[in-house]
């Protein structure tokens, strides 16, 4: 068997947006991923689901894997022929022990590459409004560890640091903070020199304490600052207030769970992240097309006597599946499916579905004002002529409400399932999410359909669902969430944009309280 390869990859300080393009590419082709505790939660959620993953770092007090063992794991997996990704917080060579991990690989002739990452030493200050250099204050910055060496000795040359009149960034120094500050003052630094401690930088929960070298330790203790955090010393810290930006965005400080199918989550996630939220994508459903040969479209064929044909879609997935999979798979198109003299019309449930339809070159003729099955049914009853027939091209076991309206209006319809929604039953991330909800760290869990609620309940198993702060896209989804007595809010409009708007309103109301 041929030998594999190892990629030593920097994941950046936490925010998924700071993951490099190359890192994403490398992660997507991995067979095995070993990650450590500093890798952000957003990033953990995006790691490919079917790939073997191990955590080799300390997380909330749990034991970490010794360095030698990590080195050995990387070697063993590579020798099995795998593409191994070693994912590390920040940059792998900035106090990341990346060098040690390469030594063993190099000895055994295992090929490797290094993908640099954005280091916390620069990014964390930036997210706190602190430029590490500034023409008026300093012309260099230095990255130092305040962590004592194995023998307990501190060999840092504090006099040299003070003499340089530079910005000093200390990593792994929270426990040694008092000692480091004292040494700086002893070496001649002005006790009133601005200094800051920055906790969990670039993440939704980032905090900063800006103080002076003499008071930093006490102020930090009062604020209960914990690791991971960095210390910045220098005049640039005084700019933090003026240049702070991270906390100013509408959804800053919020952690939100998105439960849509992985390929569908994109827009909601993006809009929430753009507004400053940290978004954990945990898919609770999968949508899978029904195989084209199993979808019977013969009714749509020429035999149909009706002159007015309404093709109806209740989701963008329906449109995409019908044109992209069903028709494409059957190697046919609408001209061949329908009689020449029919009056073809399209009905859609809402904006997103209409847009998807446009992508395939068709304009919707009907869209209800309120985007749900019931209203779509009512609108169809109103618009359809007396010789009309409605074709519902949608998920298996779709909403009953739509059919009830059509039945009530005495309109003939055919319900044709073109895809299936399958609820998830487990997720490797379930425990993480459960813990966060129980500790009230999650602001909202978003549900975009009743099936996402069902998938969530099945996946989380026996947790206390009354603690789940749910945001539902519409009434039907809310009814499902009510069964589990979740804390429910409902979007005013059943769209992704509506959900984002509602979230912003909820957050604003909470802040004003
Ligand atoms: N290779 C990493 C540093 C690893 S050493 C990098 O380039 O960023 C671990 C130290 O990094 C922590 O003790 C802390 O000082 C700092 N650190 C890493 N991520 C951080 C974050 N998101 N916020 C604050 N400090 C962080």
Short mmCIF file of C-alpha atoms and ligand atoms in Angstrom, two decimals:
data_model
loop_
_atom_site.label_atom_id
_atom_site.label_comp_id
_atom_site.label_asym_id
_atom_site.label_seq_id
_atom_site.Cartn_x
_atom_site.Cartn_y
_atom_site.Cartn_z
CA UNK A 1 0.00 0.00 0.00
CA UNK A 2 1.26 3.48 -0.77
CA UNK A 3 2.08 5.90 1.95
CA UNK A 4 -0.30 8.77 2.77
CA UNK A 5 0.38 12.39 3.49
CA UNK A 6 -0.08 14.83 6.34
CA UNK A 7 -1.28 18.43 6.12
CA UNK A 8 -0.48 20.60 9.10
CA UNK A 9 -3.28 23.15 8.88
CA UNK A 10 -3.91 26.38 10.76
CA UNK A 11 -7.62 26.88 11.54
CA UNK A 12 -7.34 30.48 12.67
CA UNK A 13 -8.47 31.77 16.07
CA UNK A 14 -12.14 30.68 15.94
CA UNK A 15 -14.29 32.63 13.46
CA UNK A 16 -14.95 30.30 10.53
CA UNK A 17 -14.50 33.21 8.14
CA UNK A 18 -10.82 33.26 9.06
CA UNK A 19 -10.25 29.76 7.76
CA UNK A 20 -8.22 30.01 4.58
CA UNK A 21 -9.46 28.76 1.23
CA UNK A 22 -6.61 26.31 1.11
CA UNK A 23 -7.48 24.98 4.55
CA UNK A 24 -11.06 24.31 3.38
CA UNK A 25 -9.84 22.49 0.28
CA UNK A 26 -7.49 20.32 2.29
CA UNK A 27 -10.16 19.52 4.91
CA UNK A 28 -12.63 18.50 2.22
CA UNK A 29 -10.31 15.86 0.79
CA UNK A 30 -9.17 14.42 4.13
CA UNK A 31 -9.55 10.78 5.23
CA UNK A 32 -8.63 11.50 8.81
CA UNK A 33 -8.72 14.69 10.88
CA UNK A 34 -7.04 15.32 14.23
CA UNK A 35 -8.09 18.65 15.74
CA UNK A 36 -7.30 20.45 18.93
CA UNK A 37 -9.20 22.43 21.51
CA UNK A 38 -8.63 25.86 20.00
CA UNK A 39 -10.41 25.00 16.76
CA UNK A 40 -13.66 27.01 16.77
CA UNK A 41 -17.09 25.37 17.11
CA UNK A 42 -18.25 26.73 13.75
CA UNK A 43 -15.33 24.93 12.16
CA UNK A 44 -15.97 21.69 14.05
CA UNK A 45 -19.50 21.74 12.63
CA UNK A 46 -18.26 22.07 9.04
CA UNK A 47 -15.84 19.13 9.16
CA UNK A 48 -16.97 16.44 6.70
CA UNK A 49 -19.40 14.11 8.42
CA UNK A 50 -18.22 10.80 7.10
CA UNK A 51 -14.53 11.33 7.82
CA UNK A 52 -12.89 9.83 10.90
CA UNK A 53 -12.09 12.53 13.42
CA UNK A 54 -10.28 12.63 16.74
CA UNK A 55 -9.92 15.38 19.28
CA UNK A 56 -6.40 15.59 20.61
CA UNK A 57 -6.81 18.71 22.67
CA UNK A 58 -8.02 19.77 26.05
CA UNK A 59 -11.65 20.85 26.02
CA UNK A 60 -13.40 22.21 29.10
CA UNK A 61 -11.12 20.44 31.54
CA UNK A 62 -11.19 17.03 29.88
CA UNK A 63 -7.84 15.29 29.44
CA UNK A 64 -5.74 16.09 26.47
CA UNK A 65 -3.72 13.63 24.44
CA UNK A 66 0.03 13.90 25.20
CA UNK A 67 2.07 15.44 22.37
CA UNK A 68 4.04 12.23 21.70
CA UNK A 69 0.80 10.34 21.23
CA UNK A 70 -0.51 12.92 18.79
CA UNK A 71 2.72 12.70 16.78
CA UNK A 72 2.32 8.92 16.71
CA UNK A 73 -1.34 9.07 15.60
CA UNK A 74 -0.42 11.27 12.64
CA UNK A 75 2.38 8.91 11.64
CA UNK A 76 0.27 5.75 11.97
CA UNK A 77 -2.64 7.08 9.96
CA UNK A 78 -0.35 8.37 7.21
CA UNK A 79 1.42 5.01 7.06
CA UNK A 80 -1.99 3.41 6.43
CA UNK A 81 -2.11 5.46 3.26
CA UNK A 82 -4.53 8.12 4.49
CA UNK A 83 -4.72 11.80 3.78
CA UNK A 84 -4.32 13.14 7.27
CA UNK A 85 -5.23 16.66 8.33
CA UNK A 86 -3.82 17.97 11.58
CA UNK A 87 -6.01 20.98 12.34
CA UNK A 88 -4.64 23.44 14.85
CA UNK A 89 -5.82 26.75 16.33
CA UNK A 90 -4.31 29.89 14.82
CA UNK A 91 -1.13 29.25 12.87
CA UNK A 92 0.51 25.84 13.31
CA UNK A 93 3.99 27.26 13.82
CA UNK A 94 3.12 30.04 16.26
CA UNK A 95 3.49 28.32 19.63
CA UNK A 96 1.66 25.42 18.10
CA UNK A 97 4.29 22.70 18.46
CA UNK A 98 3.89 22.15 14.74
CA UNK A 99 7.61 21.61 14.38
CA UNK A 100 7.55 18.66 16.78
CA UNK A 101 4.76 17.01 14.84
CA UNK A 102 6.73 17.24 11.62
CA UNK A 103 9.93 15.78 13.07
CA UNK A 104 8.58 12.26 13.42
CA UNK A 105 6.99 12.38 9.96
CA UNK A 106 10.20 13.61 8.45
CA UNK A 107 12.18 10.79 10.13
CA UNK A 108 9.84 8.24 8.57
CA UNK A 109 9.81 9.83 5.16
CA UNK A 110 6.11 10.68 5.31
CA UNK A 111 5.33 13.55 2.93
CA UNK A 112 3.69 16.63 4.41
CA UNK A 113 2.56 20.16 3.68
CA UNK A 114 1.97 23.12 5.94
CA UNK A 115 -1.05 25.39 5.50
CA UNK A 116 -0.46 28.55 7.53
CA UNK A 117 -3.35 29.97 9.51
CA UNK A 118 -4.29 33.37 10.83
CA UNK A 119 -2.64 33.64 14.20
CA UNK A 120 -4.52 34.80 17.28
CA UNK A 121 -1.56 37.07 18.01
CA UNK A 122 -2.72 39.44 15.27
CA UNK A 123 -6.38 38.58 14.67
CA UNK A 124 -7.58 38.69 18.27
CA UNK A 125 -6.32 42.26 18.79
CA UNK A 126 -7.82 43.24 15.41
CA UNK A 127 -11.25 41.94 16.48
CA UNK A 128 -10.90 44.03 19.64
CA UNK A 129 -10.07 47.21 17.75
CA UNK A 130 -6.34 47.07 18.53
CA UNK A 131 -3.91 47.45 15.61
CA UNK A 132 -0.69 45.70 16.62
CA UNK A 133 1.32 48.46 14.97
CA UNK A 134 0.48 52.12 14.42
CA UNK A 135 2.75 54.78 13.00
CA UNK A 136 2.20 57.17 15.87
CA UNK A 137 2.84 54.68 18.65
CA UNK A 138 4.99 51.74 17.70
CA UNK A 139 6.89 50.31 14.80
CA UNK A 140 7.18 46.67 15.82
CA UNK A 141 5.29 44.00 17.65
CA UNK A 142 6.57 40.91 19.40
CA UNK A 143 4.86 37.65 20.16
CA UNK A 144 6.02 36.11 23.41
CA UNK A 145 4.91 33.25 25.60
CA UNK A 146 4.66 33.89 29.30
CA UNK A 147 4.27 30.18 29.91
CA UNK A 148 7.26 29.05 32.01
CA UNK A 149 9.56 26.43 30.50
CA UNK A 150 9.57 22.86 31.75
CA UNK A 151 12.18 23.67 34.41
CA UNK A 152 10.00 26.54 35.69
CA UNK A 153 12.53 29.13 34.54
CA UNK A 154 11.49 32.31 32.77
CA UNK A 155 14.22 33.20 30.30
CA UNK A 156 12.44 36.16 28.73
CA UNK A 157 14.64 39.24 28.46
CA UNK A 158 12.20 41.82 29.84
CA UNK A 159 14.74 44.66 29.68
CA UNK A 160 15.10 44.09 25.96
CA UNK A 161 11.32 44.07 25.51
CA UNK A 162 10.90 47.32 27.40
CA UNK A 163 13.76 48.98 25.52
CA UNK A 164 12.18 48.28 22.14
CA UNK A 165 9.16 50.42 22.94
CA UNK A 166 7.01 48.01 20.93
CA UNK A 167 3.64 46.28 21.14
CA UNK A 168 4.00 43.07 23.14
CA UNK A 169 1.61 40.18 22.60
CA UNK A 170 1.72 37.41 25.18
CA UNK A 171 0.22 34.01 24.44
CA UNK A 172 -0.45 31.29 27.01
CA UNK A 173 0.12 33.80 29.77
CA UNK A 174 -3.11 34.11 31.72
CA UNK A 175 -1.89 32.19 34.72
CA UNK A 176 1.46 33.99 34.65
CA UNK A 177 -0.10 37.44 34.16
CA UNK A 178 0.88 38.87 37.55
CA UNK A 179 4.44 37.66 37.14
CA UNK A 180 4.80 39.02 33.60
CA UNK A 181 3.43 42.47 34.48
CA UNK A 182 5.67 42.71 37.51
CA UNK A 183 8.73 41.78 35.44
CA UNK A 184 7.89 44.46 32.88
CA UNK A 185 7.60 47.13 35.57
CA UNK A 186 10.85 45.97 37.20
CA UNK A 187 12.52 46.23 33.82
CA UNK A 188 11.51 49.88 33.62
CA UNK A 189 8.13 49.96 31.93
CA UNK A 190 5.76 52.77 32.88
CA UNK A 191 3.18 51.20 35.23
CA UNK A 192 0.51 53.27 33.46
CA UNK A 193 1.32 51.81 30.05
CA UNK A 194 -1.97 50.66 28.44
CA UNK A 195 -2.50 46.91 28.47
CA UNK A 196 -5.37 44.62 27.55
CA UNK A 197 -6.45 41.06 28.01
CA UNK A 198 -8.57 39.56 25.23
CA UNK A 199 -10.56 36.39 25.86
CA UNK A 200 -12.02 34.02 23.23
CA UNK A 201 -11.13 36.44 20.46
CA UNK A 202 -13.03 36.34 17.14
CA UNK A 203 -15.77 34.22 18.70
CA UNK A 204 -19.29 35.31 19.62
CA UNK A 205 -18.29 35.32 23.30
CA UNK A 206 -15.16 37.44 22.93
CA UNK A 207 -14.42 39.79 25.83
CA UNK A 208 -11.79 42.42 26.48
CA UNK A 209 -10.48 44.18 29.52
CA UNK A 210 -8.45 47.30 28.79
CA UNK A 211 -6.37 48.59 31.67
CA UNK A 212 -2.74 49.41 32.51
CA UNK A 213 0.27 47.22 33.16
CA UNK A 214 -0.02 47.77 36.92
CA UNK A 215 -3.78 47.13 37.15
CA UNK A 216 -4.35 44.50 34.47
CA UNK A 217 -4.12 41.47 36.71
CA UNK A 218 -6.64 42.76 39.20
CA UNK A 219 -9.05 44.00 36.53
CA UNK A 220 -8.78 40.73 34.71
CA UNK A 221 -9.45 38.78 37.89
CA UNK A 222 -12.51 40.88 38.61
CA UNK A 223 -13.81 40.20 35.11
CA UNK A 224 -13.09 36.46 35.63
CA UNK A 225 -11.07 36.23 32.42
CA UNK A 226 -10.18 32.70 31.46
CA UNK A 227 -8.07 30.97 28.89
CA UNK A 228 -7.82 31.10 25.90
CA UNK A 229 -6.85 34.72 26.10
CA UNK A 230 -3.97 36.89 25.02
CA UNK A 231 -2.36 39.87 26.70
CA UNK A 232 -1.43 42.94 24.70
CA UNK A 233 0.87 45.58 26.17
CA UNK A 234 1.50 48.92 24.46
CA UNK A 235 0.05 52.30 23.59
CA UNK A 236 -2.08 50.80 20.81
CA UNK A 237 -4.36 49.28 23.48
CA UNK A 238 -5.71 52.75 24.14
CA UNK A 239 -7.24 52.73 20.64
CA UNK A 240 -9.48 49.78 21.45
CA UNK A 241 -12.48 51.84 22.47
CA UNK A 242 -12.43 54.04 19.39
CA UNK A 243 -11.71 51.24 16.94
CA UNK A 244 -13.94 48.51 18.37
CA UNK A 245 -16.29 47.14 15.73
CA UNK A 246 -17.00 43.51 16.47
CA UNK A 247 -19.61 44.13 19.14
CA UNK A 248 -21.42 46.75 17.08
CA UNK A 249 -23.09 44.40 14.63
CA UNK A 250 -26.75 43.53 15.12
CA UNK A 251 -26.30 39.89 16.05
CA UNK A 252 -22.93 40.21 17.79
CA UNK A 253 -22.57 38.00 20.83
CA UNK A 254 -25.19 35.56 19.58
CA UNK A 255 -24.76 31.87 19.00
CA UNK A 256 -27.39 30.37 16.75
CA UNK A 257 -28.07 26.83 15.60
CA UNK A 258 -29.16 26.15 12.01
CA UNK A 259 -30.86 22.79 11.50
CA UNK A 260 -31.50 22.76 7.75
CA UNK A 261 -30.15 20.13 5.43
CA UNK A 262 -26.49 20.80 4.79
CA UNK A 263 -26.85 21.75 1.16
CA UNK A 264 -29.72 24.10 2.00
CA UNK A 265 -28.35 25.94 5.01
CA UNK A 266 -26.18 28.36 3.04
CA UNK A 267 -28.29 31.47 2.87
CA UNK A 268 -29.60 31.51 6.41
CA UNK A 269 -26.14 30.84 7.80
CA UNK A 270 -24.54 33.51 5.66
CA UNK A 271 -27.04 36.20 6.58
CA UNK A 272 -26.70 35.45 10.28
CA UNK A 273 -22.91 35.47 10.12
CA UNK A 274 -22.95 38.72 8.15
CA UNK A 275 -24.91 40.24 11.02
CA UNK A 276 -22.25 39.10 13.48
CA UNK A 277 -23.64 35.86 14.91
CA UNK A 278 -21.71 32.65 15.44
CA UNK A 279 -23.64 29.96 13.60
CA UNK A 280 -23.47 26.26 14.32
CA UNK A 281 -24.77 24.21 11.41
CA UNK A 282 -26.17 20.90 12.61
CA UNK A 283 -28.24 19.34 9.84
CA UNK A 284 -31.31 17.59 11.21
CA UNK A 285 -32.77 16.44 7.90
CA UNK A 286 -31.53 15.29 4.53
CA UNK A 287 -33.48 15.72 1.33
CA UNK A 288 -32.96 13.00 -1.23
CA UNK A 289 -34.49 12.91 -4.70
CA UNK A 290 -36.65 9.93 -5.55
CA UNK A 291 -34.99 8.08 -8.41
CA UNK A 292 -36.32 9.45 -11.74
CA UNK A 293 -37.39 6.01 -12.97
CA UNK A 294 -39.57 5.68 -9.87
CA UNK A 295 -41.42 8.94 -10.48
CA UNK A 296 -44.47 8.34 -12.64
CA UNK A 297 -45.21 11.40 -14.74
CA UNK A 298 -47.42 9.59 -17.22
CA UNK A 299 -50.45 11.48 -15.94
CA UNK A 300 -48.89 14.68 -17.11
CA UNK A 301 -48.71 13.15 -20.57
CA UNK A 302 -50.91 13.85 -23.50
CA UNK A 303 -53.86 11.73 -22.34
CA UNK A 304 -54.82 14.42 -19.93
CA UNK A 305 -58.00 16.06 -21.10
CA UNK A 306 -57.63 19.16 -19.00
CA UNK A 307 -56.65 22.30 -20.78
CA UNK A 308 -55.34 24.24 -17.83
CA UNK A 309 -52.39 22.59 -16.10
CA UNK A 310 -50.96 24.06 -12.92
CA UNK A 311 -47.54 22.76 -11.98
CA UNK A 312 -47.14 23.55 -8.33
CA UNK A 313 -43.96 23.68 -6.25
CA UNK A 314 -43.89 24.03 -2.50
CA UNK A 315 -40.14 24.47 -2.06
CA UNK A 316 -36.98 25.44 -3.95
CA UNK A 317 -35.85 21.85 -3.45
CA UNK A 318 -38.92 20.71 -5.38
CA UNK A 319 -38.01 22.91 -8.36
CA UNK A 320 -34.39 21.90 -8.31
CA UNK A 321 -35.24 18.23 -8.01
CA UNK A 322 -37.89 18.26 -10.72
CA UNK A 323 -35.78 19.97 -13.38
CA UNK A 324 -32.33 18.92 -12.20
CA UNK A 325 -32.99 15.30 -11.31
CA UNK A 326 -36.42 14.02 -12.35
CA UNK A 327 -36.63 15.44 -15.87
CA UNK A 328 -32.88 15.35 -16.44
CA UNK A 329 -32.81 11.71 -15.33
CA UNK A 330 -35.65 10.82 -17.67
CA UNK A 331 -33.92 12.74 -20.46
CA UNK A 332 -37.07 14.70 -21.21
CA UNK A 333 -38.50 18.19 -20.81
CA UNK A 334 -41.88 19.85 -20.37
CA UNK A 335 -42.62 20.10 -24.12
CA UNK A 336 -42.55 16.34 -24.39
CA UNK A 337 -44.58 15.80 -21.23
CA UNK A 338 -47.50 18.03 -22.05
CA UNK A 339 -49.99 18.23 -24.87
CA UNK A 340 -49.41 21.16 -27.19
CA UNK A 341 -52.74 22.77 -26.51
CA UNK A 342 -52.58 22.88 -22.72
CA UNK A 343 -52.42 26.16 -20.93
CA UNK A 344 -49.40 25.65 -18.68
CA UNK A 345 -49.15 27.64 -15.46
CA UNK A 346 -46.83 27.59 -12.48
CA UNK A 347 -47.77 28.08 -8.84
CA UNK A 348 -45.18 28.47 -6.09
CA UNK A 349 -45.41 28.71 -2.33
CA UNK A 350 -43.11 31.71 -1.91
CA UNK A 351 -40.32 33.93 -3.11
CA UNK A 352 -37.42 31.52 -2.81
CA UNK A 353 -39.31 28.90 -4.82
CA UNK A 354 -40.19 31.51 -7.46
CA UNK A 355 -36.54 32.48 -7.74
CA UNK A 356 -35.46 28.90 -8.16
CA UNK A 357 -38.07 28.47 -10.89
CA UNK A 358 -36.70 31.53 -12.67
CA UNK A 359 -33.28 29.94 -12.68
CA UNK A 360 -34.76 27.21 -14.84
CA UNK A 361 -36.34 29.77 -17.16
CA UNK A 362 -39.97 29.87 -15.98
CA UNK A 363 -41.91 32.65 -14.33
CA UNK A 364 -44.42 31.85 -11.59
CA UNK A 365 -48.05 32.74 -12.34
CA UNK A 366 -49.24 32.48 -8.77
CA UNK A 367 -47.77 32.98 -5.34
CA UNK A 368 -49.87 33.46 -2.19
CA UNK A 369 -49.38 36.53 -0.04
CA UNK A 370 -48.66 34.44 3.02
CA UNK A 371 -46.20 31.66 2.28
CA UNK A 372 -47.75 28.42 3.51
CA UNK A 373 -49.56 25.40 2.16
CA UNK A 374 -53.00 26.53 3.26
CA UNK A 375 -52.74 29.91 1.55
CA UNK A 376 -51.29 28.35 -1.58
CA UNK A 377 -54.26 25.96 -1.67
CA UNK A 378 -56.72 28.84 -1.28
CA UNK A 379 -55.02 30.87 -4.00
CA UNK A 380 -55.12 27.91 -6.37
CA UNK A 381 -58.81 27.37 -5.74
CA UNK A 382 -59.42 31.01 -6.55
CA UNK A 383 -57.33 31.14 -9.70
CA UNK A 384 -57.91 27.76 -11.29
CA UNK A 385 -60.42 27.56 -14.13
CA UNK A 386 -63.14 24.90 -14.19
CA UNK A 387 -61.20 22.57 -16.50
CA UNK A 388 -57.97 22.90 -14.53
CA UNK A 389 -55.89 20.21 -12.92
CA UNK A 390 -53.21 20.78 -10.32
CA UNK A 391 -49.98 18.82 -10.23
CA UNK A 392 -48.22 18.96 -6.91
CA UNK A 393 -44.56 18.15 -7.39
CA UNK A 394 -43.24 17.96 -3.87
CA UNK A 395 -41.91 15.88 -0.99
CA UNK A 396 -43.36 12.55 -0.06
CA UNK A 397 -45.86 13.03 2.74
CA UNK A 398 -46.15 16.75 2.11
CA UNK A 399 -48.43 19.09 4.02
CA UNK A 400 -52.06 18.01 4.34
CA UNK A 401 -53.28 21.58 4.50
CA UNK A 402 -52.68 22.23 0.85
CA UNK A 403 -54.68 19.17 -0.15
CA UNK A 404 -57.48 19.99 2.24
CA UNK A 405 -57.98 23.35 0.55
CA UNK A 406 -58.00 21.78 -2.91
CA UNK A 407 -60.48 19.14 -1.74
CA UNK A 408 -62.68 21.81 -0.23
CA UNK A 409 -62.58 23.76 -3.48
CA UNK A 410 -63.33 20.63 -5.48
CA UNK A 411 -60.27 21.04 -7.69
CA UNK A 412 -58.75 17.89 -9.19
CA UNK A 413 -55.11 17.36 -8.31
CA UNK A 414 -52.35 14.78 -8.54
CA UNK A 415 -49.84 14.60 -5.72
CA UNK A 416 -46.52 13.39 -7.13
CA UNK A 417 -43.64 12.77 -4.73
CA UNK A 418 -40.30 13.69 -6.27
CA UNK A 419 -38.12 13.80 -3.17
CA UNK A 420 -38.03 12.53 0.34
CA UNK A 421 -37.16 14.27 3.56
CA UNK A 422 -35.40 12.00 5.97
CA UNK A 423 -34.99 13.09 9.57
CA UNK A 424 -31.65 12.52 11.22
CA UNK A 425 -31.44 10.26 14.23
CA UNK A 426 -28.01 11.10 15.52
CA UNK A 427 -25.14 13.47 15.12
CA UNK A 428 -21.60 13.44 16.48
CA UNK A 429 -22.26 17.01 17.58
CA UNK A 430 -25.43 16.25 19.55
CA UNK A 431 -23.70 16.28 22.94
CA UNK A 432 -21.98 19.57 22.26
CA UNK A 433 -25.27 21.24 21.28
CA UNK A 434 -27.16 19.69 24.18
CA UNK A 435 -24.60 20.98 26.65
CA UNK A 436 -24.70 24.45 25.14
CA UNK A 437 -28.49 24.59 25.28
CA UNK A 438 -28.54 23.40 28.86
CA UNK A 439 -25.97 26.06 29.78
CA UNK A 440 -28.08 28.67 27.97
CA UNK A 441 -25.27 29.51 25.55
CA UNK A 442 -27.44 29.15 22.49
CA UNK A 443 -29.61 32.15 21.72
CA UNK A 444 -31.86 30.45 19.18
CA UNK A 445 -32.32 27.16 17.42
CA UNK A 446 -33.81 27.89 14.00
CA UNK A 447 -36.34 25.50 12.48
CA UNK A 448 -37.25 25.91 8.82
CA UNK A 449 -39.77 23.05 8.64
CA UNK A 450 -41.65 20.64 10.87
CA UNK A 451 -39.25 17.92 9.76
CA UNK A 452 -36.25 19.81 11.14
CA UNK A 453 -38.03 19.83 14.51
CA UNK A 454 -38.62 16.07 14.29
CA UNK A 455 -35.00 15.46 13.30
CA UNK A 456 -33.81 17.64 16.18
CA UNK A 457 -35.93 15.79 18.72
CA UNK A 458 -34.78 12.39 17.47
CA UNK A 459 -31.14 13.43 17.40
CA UNK A 460 -31.04 15.10 20.81
CA UNK A 461 -32.99 12.21 22.32
CA UNK A 462 -33.98 12.70 25.93
CA UNK A 463 -32.96 16.25 26.64
CA UNK A 464 -35.14 18.83 28.37
CA UNK A 465 -36.82 20.33 25.30
CA UNK A 466 -38.53 23.04 27.34
CA UNK A 467 -35.10 24.69 27.39
CA UNK A 468 -34.89 24.97 23.61
CA UNK A 469 -35.28 28.60 22.44
CA UNK A 470 -36.86 27.89 19.07
CA UNK A 471 -37.41 30.22 16.14
CA UNK A 472 -39.87 28.64 13.71
CA UNK A 473 -40.36 29.72 10.11
CA UNK A 474 -44.15 29.42 10.30
CA UNK A 475 -47.20 28.08 12.10
CA UNK A 476 -46.89 24.50 10.96
CA UNK A 477 -43.31 24.27 12.18
CA UNK A 478 -44.34 25.91 15.44
CA UNK A 479 -47.07 23.35 15.98
CA UNK A 480 -44.46 20.60 15.82
CA UNK A 481 -42.22 22.46 18.29
CA UNK A 482 -45.18 22.95 20.64
CA UNK A 483 -45.50 19.20 21.04
CA UNK A 484 -42.20 19.31 22.93
CA UNK A 485 -43.03 22.52 24.82
CA UNK A 486 -40.11 24.44 23.39
CA UNK A 487 -39.85 28.22 23.95
CA UNK A 488 -41.29 29.30 20.64
CA UNK A 489 -41.04 32.42 18.53
CA UNK A 490 -42.47 32.52 15.02
CA UNK A 491 -41.16 34.47 12.05
CA UNK A 492 -43.68 37.05 10.77
CA UNK A 493 -42.98 35.99 7.23
CA UNK A 494 -42.22 32.39 6.28
CA UNK A 495 -38.96 33.17 4.52
CA UNK A 496 -35.28 33.08 5.38
CA UNK A 497 -35.18 36.87 5.25
CA UNK A 498 -38.18 36.93 7.60
CA UNK A 499 -36.38 34.68 10.06
CA UNK A 500 -33.27 36.84 10.04
CA UNK A 501 -35.39 39.94 10.61
CA UNK A 502 -37.20 38.29 13.50
CA UNK A 503 -33.92 37.25 15.10
CA UNK A 504 -32.62 40.79 14.93
CA UNK A 505 -35.83 42.10 16.51
CA UNK A 506 -35.69 39.53 19.29
CA UNK A 507 -32.07 40.38 20.06
CA UNK A 508 -32.79 44.09 20.08
CA UNK A 509 -35.75 43.65 22.40
CA UNK A 510 -33.62 41.56 24.72
CA UNK A 511 -30.89 44.20 24.84
CA UNK A 512 -33.37 46.94 25.64
CA UNK A 513 -34.78 44.99 28.54
N1 LIG B 1 -1.02 28.56 17.23
C1 LIG B 1 -1.88 29.45 17.96
C2 LIG B 1 -1.39 29.67 19.38
C3 LIG B 1 -1.34 28.42 20.19
S1 LIG B 1 -0.84 28.71 21.84
C4 LIG B 1 -2.05 30.75 17.19
O1 LIG B 1 -1.32 31.01 16.23
O2 LIG B 1 -2.96 31.52 17.53
C5 LIG B 1 -2.37 28.89 22.67
C6 LIG B 1 -2.59 30.34 23.07
O3 LIG B 1 -3.06 31.09 21.96
C7 LIG B 1 -3.67 30.53 24.10
O4 LIG B 1 -3.18 30.28 25.41
C8 LIG B 1 -4.02 31.97 23.91
O5 LIG B 1 -3.06 32.80 24.51
C9 LIG B 1 -3.89 32.13 22.40
N2 LIG B 1 -5.18 32.00 21.70
C10 LIG B 1 -5.48 31.14 20.72
N3 LIG B 1 -6.72 31.35 20.26
C11 LIG B 1 -7.21 32.38 20.95
C12 LIG B 1 -8.45 33.09 20.91
N4 LIG B 1 -9.43 32.77 20.08
N5 LIG B 1 -8.60 34.13 21.78
C13 LIG B 1 -7.63 34.48 22.63
N6 LIG B 1 -6.45 33.84 22.70
C14 LIG B 1 -6.23 32.81 21.86
#
